[in-house]
Tab-separated table of C-alpha atoms in Angstrom:
chain	number	residue	atom	x	y	z
A	1	GLY	CA	7.210	-14.256	-45.872
A	2	GLU	CA	5.859	-15.912	-42.768
A	3	THR	CA	6.973	-19.210	-41.266
A	4	HIS	CA	5.935	-21.540	-38.461
A	5	ARG	CA	8.123	-24.318	-37.056
A	6	CYS	CA	7.988	-26.234	-33.805
A	7	VAL	CA	10.650	-27.737	-31.553
A	8	ARG	CA	9.324	-30.391	-29.166
A	9	PRO	CA	10.563	-33.322	-27.071
A	10	GLN	CA	10.312	-36.623	-28.941
A	11	TRP	CA	7.884	-38.065	-26.422
A	12	TYR	CA	5.536	-35.057	-26.413
A	13	VAL	CA	2.108	-35.370	-28.035
A	14	SER	CA	0.241	-32.108	-28.652
A	15	GLN	CA	-3.334	-31.946	-27.453
A	16	PRO	CA	-6.222	-30.541	-29.536
A	17	GLY	CA	-6.790	-26.857	-28.997
A	18	ASP	CA	-9.889	-25.392	-27.423
A	19	PRO	CA	-12.154	-24.248	-30.299
A	20	ALA	CA	-14.129	-22.043	-27.897
A	21	ALA	CA	-11.089	-20.084	-26.687
A	22	LYS	CA	-11.912	-16.402	-26.171
A	23	PHE	CA	-9.339	-14.049	-27.645
A	24	HIS	CA	-8.938	-10.294	-27.727
A	25	ASP	CA	-11.285	-8.467	-30.096
A	26	CYS	CA	-8.724	-6.533	-32.099
A	27	GLY	CA	-11.215	-5.136	-34.606
A	28	TYR	CA	-9.256	-6.058	-37.726
A	29	GLU	CA	-8.404	-9.109	-39.805
A	30	LEU	CA	-5.442	-10.995	-38.415
A	31	ASP	CA	-2.366	-11.921	-40.419
A	32	TRP	CA	-1.346	-15.535	-40.977
A	33	TYR	CA	1.353	-15.498	-38.300
A	34	GLN	CA	-1.055	-14.065	-35.720
A	35	LEU	CA	-3.527	-16.869	-36.458
A	36	ARG	CA	-0.742	-19.434	-35.982
A	37	ALA	CA	-0.002	-17.836	-32.614
A	38	ARG	CA	-3.655	-18.252	-31.642
A	39	ASP	CA	-3.417	-21.950	-32.499
A	40	CYS	CA	-0.494	-22.252	-30.076
A	41	LEU	CA	-2.424	-20.434	-27.358
A	42	ARG	CA	-5.383	-22.774	-27.839
A	43	ARG	CA	-3.093	-25.756	-27.232
A	44	LYS	CA	-1.406	-23.992	-24.276
A	45	GLU	CA	2.008	-24.325	-25.914
A	46	SER	CA	4.822	-21.793	-25.676
A	47	MET	CA	5.997	-19.732	-28.621
A	48	LEU	CA	8.794	-17.492	-29.830
A	49	VAL	CA	7.501	-14.825	-32.212
A	50	ALA	CA	9.774	-12.599	-34.302
A	51	ALA	CA	8.236	-9.868	-36.414
A	52	PRO	CA	9.253	-6.305	-37.326
A	53	THR	CA	8.179	-3.360	-35.230
A	54	SER	CA	4.582	-2.336	-36.071
A	55	ALA	CA	3.761	-5.815	-37.436
A	56	GLY	CA	1.273	-6.582	-34.643
A	57	LYS	CA	3.123	-8.581	-31.996
A	58	THR	CA	1.160	-6.773	-29.287
A	59	THR	CA	-2.011	-8.415	-30.589
A	60	ILE	CA	-0.535	-11.806	-29.679
A	61	ALA	CA	0.197	-10.569	-26.152
A	62	LEU	CA	-3.359	-9.249	-25.822
A	63	ASP	CA	-4.692	-12.611	-27.016
A	64	ALA	CA	-2.646	-14.423	-24.365
A	65	ILE	CA	-3.890	-12.067	-21.663
A	66	SER	CA	-7.538	-12.276	-22.754
A	67	LEU	CA	-7.404	-16.065	-22.907
A	68	CYS	CA	-5.900	-16.239	-19.431
A	69	LEU	CA	-8.470	-13.869	-17.925
A	70	ALA	CA	-11.331	-15.795	-19.529
A	71	SER	CA	-10.137	-19.208	-18.306
A	72	ASP	CA	-11.082	-18.796	-14.639
A	73	SER	CA	-11.383	-16.092	-11.993
A	74	ASP	CA	-8.036	-16.885	-10.343
A	75	SER	CA	-5.690	-17.040	-13.348
A	76	ARG	CA	-2.918	-14.476	-13.634
A	77	VAL	CA	-0.571	-13.382	-16.378
A	78	VAL	CA	2.753	-11.575	-16.064
A	79	TYR	CA	4.057	-9.167	-18.708
A	80	THR	CA	7.789	-8.532	-18.518
A	81	THR	CA	9.972	-5.967	-20.276
A	82	PRO	CA	13.721	-5.252	-20.084
A	83	ILE	CA	13.438	-1.591	-19.039
A	84	LYS	CA	11.306	0.400	-16.614
A	85	ALA	CA	10.156	2.942	-19.215
A	86	LEU	CA	8.673	0.182	-21.373
A	87	SER	CA	7.013	-1.382	-18.332
A	88	ASN	CA	5.425	1.978	-17.515
A	89	GLN	CA	4.190	2.285	-21.100
A	90	LYS	CA	2.733	-1.219	-21.147
A	91	TYR	CA	1.054	-0.677	-17.787
A	92	GLY	CA	-0.773	2.350	-19.188
A	93	GLU	CA	-1.819	0.500	-22.347
A	94	LEU	CA	-3.052	-2.587	-20.499
A	95	ALA	CA	-4.851	-0.561	-17.819
A	96	LYS	CA	-6.695	1.277	-20.580
A	97	GLU	CA	-7.526	-1.976	-22.364
A	98	PHE	CA	-8.535	-4.176	-19.420
A	99	GLY	CA	-9.254	-1.681	-16.634
A	100	ALA	CA	-6.942	-0.272	-13.966
A	101	ALA	CA	-8.255	-2.674	-11.313
A	102	GLU	CA	-6.989	-5.647	-13.326
A	103	VAL	CA	-3.412	-4.376	-13.814
A	104	CYS	CA	-0.501	-3.885	-11.445
A	105	LEU	CA	2.928	-2.364	-12.135
A	106	LEU	CA	6.105	-3.510	-10.357
A	107	THR	CA	9.402	-1.967	-11.426
A	108	GLY	CA	11.398	-1.602	-8.211
A	109	ASP	CA	10.993	2.183	-8.262
A	110	ASN	CA	7.229	2.186	-8.531
A	111	THR	CA	4.211	0.089	-7.634
A	112	MET	CA	0.800	0.888	-9.076
A	113	GLY	CA	-2.298	-1.184	-8.484
A	114	SER	CA	-2.656	-4.081	-6.098
A	115	PRO	CA	-0.273	-7.064	-6.499
A	116	GLU	CA	-2.651	-9.140	-4.393
A	117	THR	CA	-5.780	-8.605	-6.505
A	118	ALA	CA	-4.612	-7.575	-9.999
A	119	ARG	CA	-4.608	-10.368	-12.576
A	120	ILE	CA	-2.175	-8.718	-15.015
A	121	ILE	CA	1.213	-7.977	-13.463
A	122	VAL	CA	3.581	-5.778	-15.482
A	123	MET	CA	7.206	-5.776	-14.372
A	124	THR	CA	10.808	-5.791	-15.462
A	125	THR	CA	12.282	-9.248	-15.917
A	126	GLU	CA	14.639	-8.677	-12.966
A	127	ILE	CA	11.625	-8.172	-10.688
A	128	LEU	CA	10.060	-11.435	-11.883
A	129	ARG	CA	13.342	-13.257	-11.258
A	130	GLY	CA	13.454	-11.834	-7.754
A	131	LEU	CA	9.885	-12.960	-7.047
A	132	LEU	CA	10.655	-16.474	-8.238
A	133	TYR	CA	13.685	-16.638	-5.950
A	134	GLY	CA	12.021	-14.841	-3.054
A	135	HIS	CA	9.528	-15.675	-0.376
A	136	ARG	CA	6.581	-14.240	-2.323
A	137	GLN	CA	6.619	-17.020	-4.907
A	138	ASP	CA	4.024	-19.295	-3.279
A	139	ASN	CA	1.250	-16.771	-2.698
A	140	PHE	CA	2.139	-14.292	-5.433
A	141	MET	CA	3.082	-16.479	-8.408
A	142	SER	CA	1.177	-19.714	-7.862
A	143	LYS	CA	-1.783	-18.609	-9.998
A	144	VAL	CA	0.261	-17.395	-12.982
A	145	LYS	CA	-0.807	-19.259	-16.131
A	146	SER	CA	0.989	-17.228	-18.824
A	147	ALA	CA	4.140	-15.111	-19.040
A	148	VAL	CA	4.750	-12.607	-21.839
A	149	PHE	CA	8.410	-11.743	-22.451
A	150	ASP	CA	8.605	-8.547	-24.488
A	151	GLU	CA	11.981	-7.937	-26.220
A	152	VAL	CA	13.041	-11.508	-25.420
A	153	HIS	CA	16.230	-11.098	-27.485
A	154	TYR	CA	17.759	-9.771	-24.251
A	155	LEU	CA	18.224	-13.469	-23.487
A	156	GLY	CA	21.385	-13.180	-25.584
A	157	ASP	CA	22.681	-10.076	-23.806
A	158	GLU	CA	26.163	-10.629	-22.389
A	159	ASP	CA	25.500	-8.767	-19.144
A	160	ARG	CA	21.803	-9.380	-18.462
A	161	GLY	CA	20.909	-12.508	-20.410
A	162	PHE	CA	21.205	-14.745	-17.344
A	163	VAL	CA	18.124	-13.006	-15.891
A	164	TRP	CA	15.965	-14.293	-18.743
A	165	GLU	CA	17.595	-17.720	-18.556
A	166	GLU	CA	16.935	-18.129	-14.851
A	167	THR	CA	13.387	-16.785	-15.125
A	168	ILE	CA	12.468	-19.242	-17.875
A	169	ILE	CA	14.023	-22.076	-15.869
A	170	LEU	CA	12.298	-21.145	-12.594
A	171	LEU	CA	8.756	-20.561	-13.907
A	172	GLU	CA	6.429	-23.478	-13.189
A	173	ARG	CA	6.087	-25.903	-16.105
A	174	HIS	CA	2.363	-25.190	-16.538
A	175	VAL	CA	3.105	-21.525	-17.338
A	176	ASN	CA	2.726	-20.793	-21.033
A	177	LEU	CA	5.519	-18.604	-22.453
A	178	VAL	CA	4.808	-15.953	-25.082
A	179	CYS	CA	8.200	-14.603	-26.191
A	180	LEU	CA	8.161	-11.569	-28.495
A	181	SER	CA	10.943	-9.780	-30.354
A	182	ALA	CA	11.689	-7.935	-33.562
A	183	THR	CA	15.188	-9.373	-33.880
A	184	VAL	CA	16.219	-12.882	-32.841
A	185	PRO	CA	19.144	-14.162	-34.963
A	186	ASN	CA	19.159	-17.718	-33.573
A	187	MET	CA	15.467	-18.448	-33.115
A	188	LEU	CA	15.551	-22.221	-33.576
A	189	GLU	CA	18.485	-22.550	-31.193
A	190	MET	CA	16.665	-20.469	-28.575
A	191	ALA	CA	13.421	-22.403	-29.072
A	192	GLY	CA	15.335	-25.675	-28.742
A	193	TRP	CA	16.768	-24.545	-25.419
A	194	ILE	CA	13.323	-23.495	-24.152
A	195	ALA	CA	11.783	-26.811	-25.243
A	196	GLN	CA	14.572	-28.807	-23.602
A	197	THR	CA	14.515	-26.750	-20.405
A	198	ARG	CA	10.752	-26.854	-19.954
A	199	GLN	CA	10.205	-30.294	-21.520
A	200	ALA	CA	7.423	-28.933	-23.701
A	201	PRO	CA	7.015	-27.638	-27.262
A	202	CYS	CA	8.181	-24.196	-28.298
A	203	HIS	CA	6.841	-22.849	-31.573
A	204	VAL	CA	8.875	-20.501	-33.767
A	205	ILE	CA	6.692	-18.059	-35.684
A	206	THR	CA	8.227	-15.417	-37.917
A	207	ARG	CA	7.167	-12.598	-40.173
A	208	LEU	CA	9.748	-10.833	-42.336
A	209	HIS	CA	7.666	-8.164	-44.066
A	210	ARG	CA	7.432	-4.785	-42.344
A	211	PRO	CA	3.914	-3.396	-42.945
A	212	VAL	CA	4.828	0.189	-42.025
A	213	PRO	CA	7.617	1.643	-44.248
A	214	LEU	CA	10.750	2.736	-42.415
A	215	GLU	CA	12.586	5.866	-43.512
A	216	HIS	CA	15.636	7.577	-42.023
A	217	HIS	CA	15.841	11.362	-41.708
A	218	LEU	CA	18.403	13.850	-40.424
A	219	TYR	CA	17.685	17.250	-38.963
A	220	SER	CA	19.948	20.035	-40.168
A	221	CYS	CA	20.719	22.648	-37.507
A	222	GLN	CA	21.924	25.065	-40.168
A	223	SER	CA	18.995	24.955	-42.576
A	224	LEU	CA	16.466	23.893	-39.910
A	225	GLU	CA	15.179	21.292	-42.332
A	226	ILE	CA	14.512	17.563	-42.066
A	227	VAL	CA	16.342	15.708	-44.816
A	228	ARG	CA	15.512	12.139	-45.816
A	229	VAL	CA	18.679	10.061	-46.135
A	230	VAL	CA	17.215	6.545	-46.593
A	231	ASP	CA	13.824	5.860	-48.188
A	232	SER	CA	11.390	3.039	-47.424
A	233	LEU	CA	13.180	0.756	-49.906
A	234	GLY	CA	16.549	1.202	-48.191
A	235	ARG	CA	17.939	3.487	-50.867
A	236	PHE	CA	20.204	6.397	-49.933
């Protein structure tokens, strides 16, 4: 099933969404939870989306980016990931989708594109935290309108979770958060913290069904064969 709930401050009144909002042309019919995410983007309200791998969470990120780029010529969006390899992957995907001139990669080890002119900045969450604390915040981050947090369940990581906490706290209140994950065990609790911290609504959108079947296989070094051990229904 799919669900949509919202945590908001008692005093907050949601504004009507922009019916003319320009989203990414994905080329296929969207699922119910993806349409609910578009409603949140129209109202410029943050969201926490949990859906299985391959369920289409990236489409929501592309919608957020497209909407930001279409709003005005100065708007920027940051896309954060927990590891450098994923940042490199996302940089390649977004550069192919929106053009290399529009995308910049910052991972600490590598910089690709121009941080001064690119409108889509891909980075690890630690880099974003450093920018928010550092001297580059005023001229580098002032035009950011949306922030995509891929694998946001790292917020609960014992060793690194504080990075996500501080980043969410330090981002300007006008920045719309798009938090994506396949596994968030305490979604309403996390959304409540985000809503309280930022004094704005945080929507919780979930999808349980996995559209692409998952099977587990083992490779036998003796027989040189791949053996299925768990089928798509979870049966051994």
